Amino acid sequence: EQRVNVKKAKLRKKSKRLATTLVLFSIATLLILNLVSAVCIGTLTSSGMNQKQDAFLQQTTLSGKRQVEQFIEQYIGITETLAQSTQLQHAVTGTAQDRPISGTPEFSEALVLLHRTMEEYPDILGVGFGSLTEDYIYNQEGTRLNVLLSERPYFQNAKEGTYVTQPYIDSATDEMCVSVATPLSDGTATAGLLILDLKLTQVSDFLKGMDFGESGRIVLLSENNTILGHENHDMIGKNFSELDIQGELLEQLEEPTNEIVNYKLDGEPCVGIVQELSGGGWKVLSSMSKAEYNAQTTKTTVSLVLLLLGSTAIVAILLWIIIVKRLRPISQLNDALREMSMGNLHIAVTHNGADEVGEMAESMRECIRNLSGYVNEIDRVMGCPCAGGFDHPNRRGLPGRFHAHSAFH
């Protein structure tokens, strides 16, 4: 009996392999299809996310560019408005070889106007003006500087119209600044120049306010790539192209094309875009780390993969339940066949169904009935000789090649 039980246990273990094989095959197929889908969807998602990031960088750069242009245009307008004041015009036109600007009646009024303007606009570092006749520059305090107007680098350009200089370090304050120079007219021709020196700290401050994310920043660069605006004020005045930069950014600094480029700054992979200001020369760089640039794509891809894996696990559980449930009748039939093979014909096959398994169960019930009939008929016939009878016809029709014969036939 112990051997029979062991044999039954082994047969049951083997019978479970079909369900396991079907479930594992289904899971493997589903997992492969999901992984392929994840790769395809991840690629499409990555492309879409990168396009959104590119559009965001371009829009941010455009916003920074407009802010800088508005800053410069504001002070160009202020300089040109001051140049139209009668106090400054009369001060420079009233000079002569033997009378400096400081000797004109309008000189003190002009200084009051300049002081009022500097109080109203704190970005003005200093104001200078001078006549072409005297050829010296006076500051807002009325002090004549030991500098010839005609020797200033902006002199020729400013005589023709308003001119914005390249950035430079102011010798008096040691601050990075730019100058806006515009002509002072006597009504017919240029009689002098008005110069406003502007400090660029406010530019850095509002550019810092436009920083985005953890690594996103906007940098203002001059024509020769000197840093004019940066979140770190210690970087102002340094040449950006002399930093540890590798990649396509160096080419963009020379000829901006408004394209997203990849580069490395101090070994860290970054993504950036360079746009040139409308007037030319100055440039705005928006950049962020490559990791943050791809962060949303990575997050979406991971979420997608986890979702697919979760759905695969749920489907696998459902498959296991369904397959085991569908294979349970086969296990019952297998147990019945096992009992039959051991000689037990008094078993009940209870499964009913309209599918193939149901047909198999019905065939097995028919087989049990037929076998039971054979056994009963044999028992009956074998009991007759003991009672003295040797010729006993078959009382029931048996299927197959079974025929009734006399014991002496």
mmCIF file of C-alpha atoms in Angstrom:
data_model
loop_
_atom_site.group_PDB
_atom_site.id
_atom_site.type_symbol
_atom_site.label_atom_id
_atom_site.label_comp_id
_atom_site.label_asym_id
_atom_site.label_seq_id
_atom_site.Cartn_x
_atom_site.Cartn_y
_atom_site.Cartn_z
ATOM 1 C CA GLU A 1 0.000 0.000 0.000
ATOM 2 C CA GLN A 2 2.912 2.358 0.771
ATOM 3 C CA ARG A 3 4.359 1.719 -2.682
ATOM 4 C CA VAL A 4 1.007 2.530 -4.238
ATOM 5 C CA ASN A 5 0.793 5.837 -2.330
ATOM 6 C CA VAL A 6 4.324 6.791 -3.393
ATOM 7 C CA LYS A 7 3.482 5.979 -6.991
ATOM 8 C CA LYS A 8 0.337 8.098 -6.779
ATOM 9 C CA ALA A 9 2.278 11.047 -5.347
ATOM 10 C CA LYS A 10 4.798 10.855 -8.189
ATOM 11 C CA LEU A 11 2.030 10.769 -10.756
ATOM 12 C CA ARG A 12 0.332 13.796 -9.202
ATOM 13 C CA LYS A 13 3.615 15.697 -9.245
ATOM 14 C CA LYS A 14 4.043 14.942 -12.914
ATOM 15 C CA SER A 15 0.477 15.963 -13.649
ATOM 16 C CA LYS A 16 1.132 19.442 -12.250
ATOM 17 C CA ARG A 17 3.888 20.099 -14.744
ATOM 18 C CA LEU A 18 1.405 20.828 -17.534
ATOM 19 C CA ALA A 19 -0.174 23.731 -15.612
ATOM 20 C CA THR A 20 3.249 25.073 -14.629
ATOM 21 C CA THR A 21 4.530 24.790 -18.199
ATOM 22 C CA LEU A 22 1.506 26.569 -19.628
ATOM 23 C CA VAL A 23 1.686 29.367 -17.050
ATOM 24 C CA LEU A 24 5.431 29.867 -17.453
ATOM 25 C CA PHE A 25 5.164 29.870 -21.234
ATOM 26 C CA SER A 26 2.320 32.397 -21.107
ATOM 27 C CA ILE A 27 4.195 34.596 -18.635
ATOM 28 C CA ALA A 28 7.398 34.484 -20.680
ATOM 29 C CA THR A 29 5.515 35.370 -23.876
ATOM 30 C CA LEU A 30 3.632 38.190 -22.161
ATOM 31 C CA LEU A 31 6.795 39.497 -20.521
ATOM 32 C CA ILE A 32 8.680 39.588 -23.821
ATOM 33 C CA LEU A 33 5.797 41.369 -25.546
ATOM 34 C CA ASN A 34 5.553 43.860 -22.680
ATOM 35 C CA LEU A 35 9.289 44.548 -22.754
ATOM 36 C CA VAL A 36 9.168 45.141 -26.501
ATOM 37 C CA SER A 37 6.183 47.433 -25.989
ATOM 38 C CA ALA A 38 7.998 49.229 -23.164
ATOM 39 C CA VAL A 39 11.032 49.839 -25.373
ATOM 40 C CA CYS A 40 8.877 51.170 -28.220
ATOM 41 C CA ILE A 41 6.701 53.318 -25.976
ATOM 42 C CA GLY A 42 9.760 54.477 -24.014
ATOM 43 C CA THR A 43 11.454 55.570 -27.230
ATOM 44 C CA LEU A 44 8.392 57.503 -28.355
ATOM 45 C CA THR A 45 7.928 58.974 -24.873
ATOM 46 C CA SER A 46 11.591 59.948 -24.686
ATOM 47 C CA SER A 47 11.370 61.706 -28.037
ATOM 48 C CA GLY A 48 8.253 63.587 -26.967
ATOM 49 C CA MET A 49 9.690 64.544 -23.579
ATOM 50 C CA ASN A 50 12.944 65.730 -25.148
ATOM 51 C CA GLN A 51 11.012 67.906 -27.582
ATOM 52 C CA LYS A 52 9.162 69.476 -24.665
ATOM 53 C CA GLN A 53 12.439 70.065 -22.821
ATOM 54 C CA ASP A 54 13.953 71.601 -25.955
ATOM 55 C CA ALA A 55 10.951 73.914 -26.357
ATOM 56 C CA PHE A 56 11.197 74.877 -22.679
ATOM 57 C CA LEU A 57 14.906 75.699 -22.994
ATOM 58 C CA GLN A 58 14.278 77.764 -26.119
ATOM 59 C CA GLN A 59 11.433 79.663 -24.454
ATOM 60 C CA THR A 60 13.498 80.272 -21.313
ATOM 61 C CA THR A 61 16.411 81.554 -23.382
ATOM 62 C CA LEU A 62 14.069 83.825 -25.318
ATOM 63 C CA SER A 63 12.640 85.192 -22.050
ATOM 64 C CA GLY A 64 16.138 85.885 -20.704
ATOM 65 C CA LYS A 65 17.098 87.534 -23.981
ATOM 66 C CA ARG A 66 14.053 89.830 -23.812
ATOM 67 C CA GLN A 67 14.822 90.758 -20.210
ATOM 68 C CA VAL A 68 18.361 91.814 -21.130
ATOM 69 C CA GLU A 69 17.179 93.692 -24.199
ATOM 70 C CA GLN A 70 14.572 95.540 -22.142
ATOM 71 C CA PHE A 71 17.254 96.461 -19.593
ATOM 72 C CA ILE A 72 19.547 97.887 -22.283
ATOM 73 C CA GLU A 73 16.714 99.580 -24.163
ATOM 74 C CA GLN A 74 15.503 101.191 -20.949
ATOM 75 C CA TYR A 75 18.835 102.895 -20.347
ATOM 76 C CA ILE A 76 19.283 103.772 -23.996
ATOM 77 C CA GLY A 77 15.975 105.600 -23.705
ATOM 78 C CA ILE A 78 17.052 107.305 -20.458
ATOM 79 C CA THR A 79 20.362 108.396 -21.993
ATOM 80 C CA GLU A 80 18.694 109.803 -25.104
ATOM 81 C CA THR A 81 16.076 111.590 -22.993
ATOM 82 C CA LEU A 82 18.785 113.214 -20.856
ATOM 83 C CA ALA A 83 20.616 114.250 -24.029
ATOM 84 C CA GLN A 84 17.540 116.236 -25.041
ATOM 85 C CA SER A 85 17.577 118.307 -21.828
ATOM 86 C CA THR A 86 18.322 121.989 -22.327
ATOM 87 C CA GLN A 87 20.645 122.077 -19.293
ATOM 88 C CA LEU A 88 23.104 119.605 -20.847
ATOM 89 C CA GLN A 89 22.787 120.985 -24.366
ATOM 90 C CA HIS A 90 23.387 124.574 -23.247
ATOM 91 C CA ALA A 91 26.266 123.482 -21.029
ATOM 92 C CA VAL A 92 28.205 121.894 -23.895
ATOM 93 C CA THR A 93 27.263 124.496 -26.511
ATOM 94 C CA GLY A 94 28.223 127.405 -24.237
ATOM 95 C CA THR A 95 31.849 126.341 -24.006
ATOM 96 C CA ALA A 96 34.714 127.984 -25.798
ATOM 97 C CA GLN A 97 38.449 127.607 -25.898
ATOM 98 C CA ASP A 98 38.832 130.008 -22.983
ATOM 99 C CA ARG A 99 35.709 128.879 -21.043
ATOM 100 C CA PRO A 100 35.196 125.247 -19.877
ATOM 101 C CA ILE A 101 31.846 123.579 -19.287
ATOM 102 C CA SER A 102 32.128 124.259 -15.579
ATOM 103 C CA GLY A 103 32.080 127.971 -16.358
ATOM 104 C CA THR A 104 28.697 127.923 -18.095
ATOM 105 C CA PRO A 105 25.549 129.048 -16.207
ATOM 106 C CA GLU A 106 23.766 125.752 -16.956
ATOM 107 C CA PHE A 107 26.553 123.572 -15.497
ATOM 108 C CA SER A 108 25.149 123.396 -11.950
ATOM 109 C CA GLU A 109 21.643 122.747 -13.268
ATOM 110 C CA ALA A 110 22.994 119.904 -15.358
ATOM 111 C CA LEU A 111 24.629 118.335 -12.290
ATOM 112 C CA VAL A 112 21.364 118.528 -10.347
ATOM 113 C CA LEU A 113 19.619 116.744 -13.238
ATOM 114 C CA LEU A 114 22.230 113.998 -13.302
ATOM 115 C CA HIS A 115 22.046 113.451 -9.521
ATOM 116 C CA ARG A 116 18.274 113.207 -9.674
ATOM 117 C CA THR A 117 18.523 110.666 -12.468
ATOM 118 C CA MET A 118 21.043 108.510 -10.547
ATOM 119 C CA GLU A 119 18.813 108.511 -7.472
ATOM 120 C CA GLU A 120 15.864 107.387 -9.564
ATOM 121 C CA TYR A 121 17.789 104.649 -11.384
ATOM 122 C CA PRO A 122 20.188 102.792 -9.036
ATOM 123 C CA ASP A 123 21.713 100.755 -11.892
ATOM 124 C CA ILE A 124 23.549 103.880 -13.072
ATOM 125 C CA LEU A 125 27.081 103.601 -11.771
ATOM 126 C CA GLY A 126 28.127 107.039 -12.955
ATOM 127 C CA VAL A 127 27.442 109.742 -15.532
ATOM 128 C CA GLY A 128 29.906 111.670 -17.656
ATOM 129 C CA PHE A 129 29.529 114.382 -20.273
ATOM 130 C CA GLY A 130 31.813 116.645 -22.215
ATOM 131 C CA SER A 131 32.015 118.970 -25.197
ATOM 132 C CA LEU A 132 33.949 118.304 -28.356
ATOM 133 C CA THR A 133 35.483 121.785 -28.023
ATOM 134 C CA GLU A 134 36.941 121.267 -24.537
ATOM 135 C CA ASP A 135 37.532 117.532 -25.113
ATOM 136 C CA TYR A 136 37.398 116.649 -21.395
ATOM 137 C CA ILE A 137 34.881 114.528 -19.471
ATOM 138 C CA TYR A 138 33.078 115.759 -16.343
ATOM 139 C CA ASN A 139 31.381 113.341 -13.947
ATOM 140 C CA GLN A 140 28.129 113.805 -12.046
ATOM 141 C CA GLU A 141 29.986 115.505 -9.201
ATOM 142 C CA GLY A 142 31.253 118.209 -11.547
ATOM 143 C CA THR A 143 34.840 116.935 -11.415
ATOM 144 C CA ARG A 144 36.811 117.161 -14.609
ATOM 145 C CA LEU A 145 38.452 113.799 -15.232
ATOM 146 C CA ASN A 146 41.944 113.556 -16.563
ATOM 147 C CA VAL A 147 40.601 111.771 -19.617
ATOM 148 C CA LEU A 148 40.241 113.152 -23.125
ATOM 149 C CA LEU A 149 36.822 112.578 -24.664
ATOM 150 C CA SER A 150 38.334 111.962 -28.089
ATOM 151 C CA GLU A 151 40.482 109.129 -26.716
ATOM 152 C CA ARG A 152 37.586 107.064 -25.473
ATOM 153 C CA PRO A 153 36.995 103.892 -27.554
ATOM 154 C CA TYR A 154 33.353 104.788 -28.136
ATOM 155 C CA PHE A 155 34.063 108.349 -29.308
ATOM 156 C CA GLN A 156 33.706 107.889 -33.077
ATOM 157 C CA ASN A 157 30.614 105.647 -32.871
ATOM 158 C CA ALA A 158 28.858 107.818 -30.279
ATOM 159 C CA LYS A 159 29.260 110.975 -32.374
ATOM 160 C CA GLU A 160 27.067 109.324 -35.022
ATOM 161 C CA GLY A 161 24.403 107.968 -32.664
ATOM 162 C CA THR A 162 23.704 106.092 -29.435
ATOM 163 C CA TYR A 163 26.273 103.377 -28.824
ATOM 164 C CA VAL A 164 26.525 100.604 -26.210
ATOM 165 C CA THR A 165 30.077 99.575 -25.363
ATOM 166 C CA GLN A 166 31.469 96.166 -24.673
ATOM 167 C CA PRO A 167 31.622 95.333 -20.937
ATOM 168 C CA TYR A 168 34.643 96.421 -18.929
ATOM 169 C CA ILE A 169 35.840 96.683 -15.342
ATOM 170 C CA ASP A 170 35.290 100.153 -13.932
ATOM 171 C CA SER A 171 38.613 101.408 -12.531
ATOM 172 C CA ALA A 172 36.981 103.388 -9.723
ATOM 173 C CA THR A 173 34.577 100.724 -8.398
ATOM 174 C CA ASP A 174 36.170 97.541 -9.783
ATOM 175 C CA GLU A 175 32.707 96.468 -11.033
ATOM 176 C CA MET A 176 31.749 95.022 -14.379
ATOM 177 C CA CYS A 177 29.812 97.636 -16.305
ATOM 178 C CA VAL A 178 28.883 98.898 -19.753
ATOM 179 C CA SER A 179 28.559 102.426 -21.059
ATOM 180 C CA VAL A 180 25.765 103.941 -23.109
ATOM 181 C CA ALA A 181 27.029 106.985 -25.023
ATOM 182 C CA THR A 182 24.869 109.353 -27.075
ATOM 183 C CA PRO A 183 25.560 112.674 -28.829
ATOM 184 C CA LEU A 184 24.639 116.078 -27.367
ATOM 185 C CA SER A 185 23.479 118.336 -30.159
ATOM 186 C CA ASP A 186 23.633 122.118 -30.568
ATOM 187 C CA GLY A 187 20.670 121.915 -32.890
ATOM 188 C CA THR A 188 22.615 121.313 -36.085
ATOM 189 C CA ALA A 189 25.571 119.074 -35.231
ATOM 190 C CA THR A 190 27.104 117.056 -32.407
ATOM 191 C CA ALA A 191 28.564 119.380 -29.779
ATOM 192 C CA GLY A 192 29.394 116.834 -27.081
ATOM 193 C CA LEU A 193 28.697 113.398 -25.639
ATOM 194 C CA LEU A 194 26.683 112.065 -22.689
ATOM 195 C CA ILE A 195 27.841 108.782 -21.155
ATOM 196 C CA LEU A 196 25.959 106.587 -18.660
ATOM 197 C CA ASP A 197 27.938 103.812 -16.955
ATOM 198 C CA LEU A 198 25.673 100.916 -15.964
ATOM 199 C CA LYS A 199 26.501 98.223 -13.441
ATOM 200 C CA LEU A 200 25.337 94.731 -14.392
ATOM 201 C CA THR A 201 24.486 93.294 -10.972
ATOM 202 C CA GLN A 202 20.771 93.734 -11.599
ATOM 203 C CA VAL A 203 21.115 91.734 -14.812
ATOM 204 C CA SER A 204 22.617 88.879 -12.794
ATOM 205 C CA ASP A 205 19.901 89.205 -10.178
ATOM 206 C CA PHE A 206 16.959 88.916 -12.557
ATOM 207 C CA LEU A 207 18.722 86.176 -14.535
ATOM 208 C CA LYS A 208 19.197 84.310 -11.262
ATOM 209 C CA GLY A 209 15.480 84.747 -10.643
ATOM 210 C CA MET A 210 14.858 82.929 -13.921
ATOM 211 C CA ASP A 211 16.859 79.850 -12.898
ATOM 212 C CA PHE A 212 14.846 76.663 -13.253
ATOM 213 C CA GLY A 213 14.967 73.221 -11.702
ATOM 214 C CA GLU A 214 17.980 72.137 -9.696
ATOM 215 C CA SER A 215 20.662 72.794 -12.306
ATOM 216 C CA GLY A 216 19.014 75.118 -14.862
ATOM 217 C CA ARG A 217 20.560 78.562 -15.191
ATOM 218 C CA ILE A 218 20.830 81.472 -17.607
ATOM 219 C CA VAL A 219 24.130 83.196 -18.375
ATOM 220 C CA LEU A 220 24.649 86.498 -20.201
ATOM 221 C CA LEU A 221 27.771 86.656 -22.367
ATOM 222 C CA SER A 222 29.413 89.477 -24.254
ATOM 223 C CA GLU A 223 30.573 89.306 -27.855
ATOM 224 C CA ASN A 224 33.933 87.902 -26.747
ATOM 225 C CA ASN A 225 32.205 85.494 -24.294
ATOM 226 C CA THR A 226 32.946 87.499 -21.157
ATOM 227 C CA ILE A 227 30.398 86.602 -18.470
ATOM 228 C CA LEU A 228 28.166 89.633 -17.849
ATOM 229 C CA GLY A 229 25.391 87.982 -15.871
ATOM 230 C CA HIS A 230 25.603 84.872 -13.715
ATOM 231 C CA GLU A 231 23.947 83.551 -10.563
ATOM 232 C CA ASN A 232 27.404 83.476 -8.999
ATOM 233 C CA HIS A 233 28.693 87.069 -9.021
ATOM 234 C CA ASP A 234 32.254 85.768 -8.715
ATOM 235 C CA MET A 235 31.955 84.442 -12.275
ATOM 236 C CA ILE A 236 31.234 87.891 -13.730
ATOM 237 C CA GLY A 237 34.161 89.176 -15.761
ATOM 238 C CA LYS A 238 35.580 85.740 -16.534
ATOM 239 C CA ASN A 239 35.698 84.409 -20.077
ATOM 240 C CA PHE A 240 33.217 81.574 -20.462
ATOM 241 C CA SER A 241 35.080 79.944 -23.350
ATOM 242 C CA GLU A 242 38.149 79.542 -21.144
ATOM 243 C CA LEU A 243 36.301 77.264 -18.724
ATOM 244 C CA ASP A 244 36.614 73.485 -18.938
ATOM 245 C CA ILE A 245 34.107 73.039 -21.791
ATOM 246 C CA GLN A 246 33.946 70.088 -24.174
ATOM 247 C CA GLY A 247 31.490 69.505 -26.991
ATOM 248 C CA GLU A 248 29.400 71.520 -29.432
ATOM 249 C CA LEU A 249 28.887 74.551 -27.191
ATOM 250 C CA LEU A 250 32.163 76.205 -28.209
ATOM 251 C CA GLU A 251 30.987 76.335 -31.833
ATOM 252 C CA GLN A 252 27.634 77.769 -30.737
ATOM 253 C CA LEU A 253 29.376 80.521 -28.786
ATOM 254 C CA GLU A 254 31.110 81.626 -31.965
ATOM 255 C CA GLU A 255 28.096 81.278 -34.276
ATOM 256 C CA PRO A 256 24.788 80.781 -32.403
ATOM 257 C CA THR A 257 22.234 78.770 -34.397
ATOM 258 C CA ASN A 258 19.478 78.514 -31.762
ATOM 259 C CA GLU A 259 19.935 74.735 -31.574
ATOM 260 C CA ILE A 260 20.032 72.452 -28.536
ATOM 261 C CA VAL A 261 23.582 71.151 -28.043
ATOM 262 C CA ASN A 262 25.255 68.651 -25.724
ATOM 263 C CA TYR A 263 28.462 69.533 -23.953
ATOM 264 C CA LYS A 264 30.443 68.937 -20.788
ATOM 265 C CA LEU A 265 31.249 71.599 -18.221
ATOM 266 C CA ASP A 266 33.898 70.539 -15.700
ATOM 267 C CA GLY A 267 33.238 66.944 -16.759
ATOM 268 C CA GLU A 268 29.474 67.088 -16.106
ATOM 269 C CA PRO A 269 27.247 66.336 -19.136
ATOM 270 C CA CYS A 270 24.976 69.300 -19.879
ATOM 271 C CA VAL A 271 22.438 70.471 -22.443
ATOM 272 C CA GLY A 272 22.202 74.087 -23.554
ATOM 273 C CA ILE A 273 21.156 76.617 -26.159
ATOM 274 C CA VAL A 274 22.673 79.955 -27.177
ATOM 275 C CA GLN A 275 20.723 82.897 -28.604
ATOM 276 C CA GLU A 276 22.162 86.191 -29.757
ATOM 277 C CA LEU A 277 20.555 89.488 -28.765
ATOM 278 C CA SER A 278 18.690 91.368 -31.476
ATOM 279 C CA GLY A 279 21.373 94.030 -31.694
ATOM 280 C CA GLY A 280 24.072 91.394 -32.109
ATOM 281 C CA GLY A 281 27.147 90.830 -29.992
ATOM 282 C CA TRP A 282 25.743 89.788 -26.626
ATOM 283 C CA LYS A 283 24.436 86.250 -26.129
ATOM 284 C CA VAL A 284 22.203 84.411 -23.684
ATOM 285 C CA LEU A 285 22.980 80.812 -22.707
ATOM 286 C CA SER A 286 20.389 78.583 -21.044
ATOM 287 C CA SER A 287 21.661 75.247 -19.778
ATOM 288 C CA MET A 288 20.885 72.364 -17.431
ATOM 289 C CA SER A 289 22.481 69.074 -16.513
ATOM 290 C CA LYS A 290 21.896 66.118 -18.817
ATOM 291 C CA ALA A 291 20.587 64.078 -15.885
ATOM 292 C CA GLU A 292 17.897 66.635 -15.085
ATOM 293 C CA TYR A 293 17.138 67.064 -18.784
ATOM 294 C CA ASN A 294 16.381 63.322 -18.997
ATOM 295 C CA ALA A 295 14.855 63.055 -15.505
ATOM 296 C CA GLN A 296 11.237 63.229 -16.646
ATOM 297 C CA THR A 297 11.882 60.730 -19.437
ATOM 298 C CA THR A 298 13.603 58.349 -17.026
ATOM 299 C CA LYS A 299 10.804 58.711 -14.487
ATOM 300 C CA THR A 300 8.144 58.065 -17.125
ATOM 301 C CA THR A 301 10.012 55.064 -18.530
ATOM 302 C CA VAL A 302 10.532 53.514 -15.086
ATOM 303 C CA SER A 303 6.867 54.067 -14.233
ATOM 304 C CA LEU A 304 5.881 52.463 -17.532
ATOM 305 C CA VAL A 305 8.107 49.441 -16.939
ATOM 306 C CA LEU A 306 6.785 49.012 -13.390
ATOM 307 C CA LEU A 307 3.233 49.294 -14.673
ATOM 308 C CA LEU A 308 3.874 46.646 -17.325
ATOM 309 C CA LEU A 309 5.580 44.364 -14.807
ATOM 310 C CA GLY A 310 2.677 44.831 -12.410
ATOM 311 C CA SER A 311 0.166 44.057 -15.121
ATOM 312 C CA THR A 312 2.227 41.007 -16.111
ATOM 313 C CA ALA A 313 2.170 39.771 -12.505
ATOM 314 C CA ILE A 314 -1.611 40.259 -12.304
ATOM 315 C CA VAL A 315 -2.148 38.467 -15.621
ATOM 316 C CA ALA A 316 0.188 35.662 -14.491
ATOM 317 C CA ILE A 317 -1.872 35.141 -11.332
ATOM 318 C CA LEU A 318 -5.088 35.142 -13.325
ATOM 319 C CA LEU A 319 -3.574 32.732 -15.854
ATOM 320 C CA TRP A 320 -2.476 30.405 -13.070
ATOM 321 C CA ILE A 321 -5.957 30.429 -11.530
ATOM 322 C CA ILE A 322 -7.682 29.908 -14.886
ATOM 323 C CA ILE A 323 -5.310 27.213 -16.149
ATOM 324 C CA VAL A 324 -5.346 25.296 -12.872
ATOM 325 C CA LYS A 325 -9.140 25.518 -12.821
ATOM 326 C CA ARG A 326 -9.386 24.361 -16.438
ATOM 327 C CA LEU A 327 -6.891 21.539 -15.868
ATOM 328 C CA ARG A 328 -8.539 20.287 -12.671
ATOM 329 C CA PRO A 329 -10.985 18.024 -14.623
ATOM 330 C CA ILE A 330 -8.030 16.535 -16.479
ATOM 331 C CA SER A 331 -6.389 15.784 -13.126
ATOM 332 C CA GLN A 332 -9.609 14.114 -12.023
ATOM 333 C CA LEU A 333 -9.682 12.034 -15.210
ATOM 334 C CA ASN A 334 -6.038 11.178 -14.685
ATOM 335 C CA ASP A 335 -6.805 9.994 -11.137
ATOM 336 C CA ALA A 336 -9.688 7.923 -12.477
ATOM 337 C CA LEU A 337 -7.459 6.300 -15.106
ATOM 338 C CA ARG A 338 -4.865 5.618 -12.420
ATOM 339 C CA GLU A 339 -7.490 3.873 -10.266
ATOM 340 C CA MET A 340 -8.671 1.906 -13.286
ATOM 341 C CA SER A 341 -5.116 0.810 -14.029
ATOM 342 C CA MET A 342 -4.983 -0.571 -10.484
ATOM 343 C CA GLY A 343 -8.192 -2.539 -11.002
ATOM 344 C CA ASN A 344 -10.696 -0.241 -9.350
ATOM 345 C CA LEU A 345 -13.799 0.099 -11.525
ATOM 346 C CA HIS A 346 -15.999 1.527 -8.774
ATOM 347 C CA ILE A 347 -15.060 5.131 -9.333
ATOM 348 C CA ALA A 348 -17.203 8.109 -10.201
ATOM 349 C CA VAL A 349 -16.269 10.577 -12.931
ATOM 350 C CA THR A 350 -18.372 13.588 -12.062
ATOM 351 C CA HIS A 351 -17.158 16.165 -14.523
ATOM 352 C CA ASN A 352 -19.638 17.326 -17.141
ATOM 353 C CA GLY A 353 -19.020 19.816 -19.874
ATOM 354 C CA ALA A 354 -19.649 20.674 -23.496
ATOM 355 C CA ASP A 355 -15.972 20.993 -24.355
ATOM 356 C CA GLU A 356 -13.385 18.353 -25.223
ATOM 357 C CA VAL A 357 -12.692 17.582 -21.571
ATOM 358 C CA GLY A 358 -16.399 16.974 -21.019
ATOM 359 C CA GLU A 359 -16.449 14.589 -23.998
ATOM 360 C CA MET A 360 -13.398 12.799 -22.576
ATOM 361 C CA ALA A 361 -15.167 12.414 -19.202
ATOM 362 C CA GLU A 362 -18.240 10.953 -20.901
ATOM 363 C CA SER A 363 -16.050 8.521 -22.895
ATOM 364 C CA MET A 364 -14.366 7.449 -19.667
ATOM 365 C CA ARG A 365 -17.702 6.819 -17.975
ATOM 366 C CA GLU A 366 -18.715 4.703 -20.966
ATOM 367 C CA CYS A 367 -15.410 2.833 -20.740
ATOM 368 C CA ILE A 368 -15.971 2.150 -17.017
ATOM 369 C CA ARG A 369 -19.478 0.858 -17.737
ATOM 370 C CA ASN A 370 -18.181 -1.424 -20.509
ATOM 371 C CA LEU A 371 -15.302 -2.761 -18.451
ATOM 372 C CA SER A 372 -17.615 -3.354 -15.511
ATOM 373 C CA GLY A 373 -19.915 -5.220 -17.872
ATOM 374 C CA TYR A 374 -17.049 -7.410 -19.096
ATOM 375 C CA VAL A 375 -16.008 -8.241 -15.559
ATOM 376 C CA ASN A 376 -19.537 -9.048 -14.438
ATOM 377 C CA GLU A 377 -20.155 -11.255 -17.485
ATOM 378 C CA ILE A 378 -16.899 -13.132 -16.943
ATOM 379 C CA ASP A 379 -17.773 -13.681 -13.286
ATOM 380 C CA ARG A 380 -21.190 -15.043 -14.271
ATOM 381 C CA VAL A 381 -19.828 -17.371 -16.924
ATOM 382 C CA MET A 382 -17.023 -18.637 -14.726
ATOM 383 C CA GLY A 383 -19.533 -19.470 -11.994
ATOM 384 C CA CYS A 384 -21.713 -21.667 -14.255
ATOM 385 C CA PRO A 385 -19.401 -24.785 -14.556
ATOM 386 C CA CYS A 386 -19.490 -25.103 -10.815
ATOM 387 C CA ALA A 387 -23.250 -25.456 -11.061
ATOM 388 C CA GLY A 388 -23.003 -28.153 -13.781
ATOM 389 C CA GLY A 389 -23.734 -25.919 -16.763
ATOM 390 C CA PHE A 390 -21.308 -25.585 -19.635
ATOM 391 C CA ASP A 391 -23.317 -23.901 -22.305
ATOM 392 C CA HIS A 392 -24.266 -20.362 -21.336
ATOM 393 C CA PRO A 393 -25.045 -17.801 -24.007
ATOM 394 C CA ASN A 394 -24.075 -14.140 -23.607
ATOM 395 C CA ARG A 395 -26.957 -12.365 -21.891
ATOM 396 C CA ARG A 396 -25.969 -8.877 -22.936
ATOM 397 C CA GLY A 397 -24.487 -7.408 -26.034
ATOM 398 C CA LEU A 398 -20.850 -6.617 -25.425
ATOM 399 C CA PRO A 399 -19.113 -4.153 -27.708
ATOM 400 C CA GLY A 400 -16.020 -5.001 -29.639
ATOM 401 C CA ARG A 401 -14.856 -8.512 -30.513
ATOM 402 C CA PHE A 402 -16.658 -10.268 -27.651
ATOM 403 C CA HIS A 403 -18.918 -13.201 -28.785
ATOM 404 C CA ALA A 404 -21.000 -15.757 -26.883
ATOM 405 C CA HIS A 405 -19.643 -19.355 -27.126
ATOM 406 C CA SER A 406 -20.437 -22.677 -25.470
ATOM 407 C CA ALA A 407 -17.817 -23.985 -23.129
ATOM 408 C CA PHE A 408 -17.350 -26.947 -25.506
ATOM 409 C CA HIS A 409 -17.331 -25.061 -28.766
#
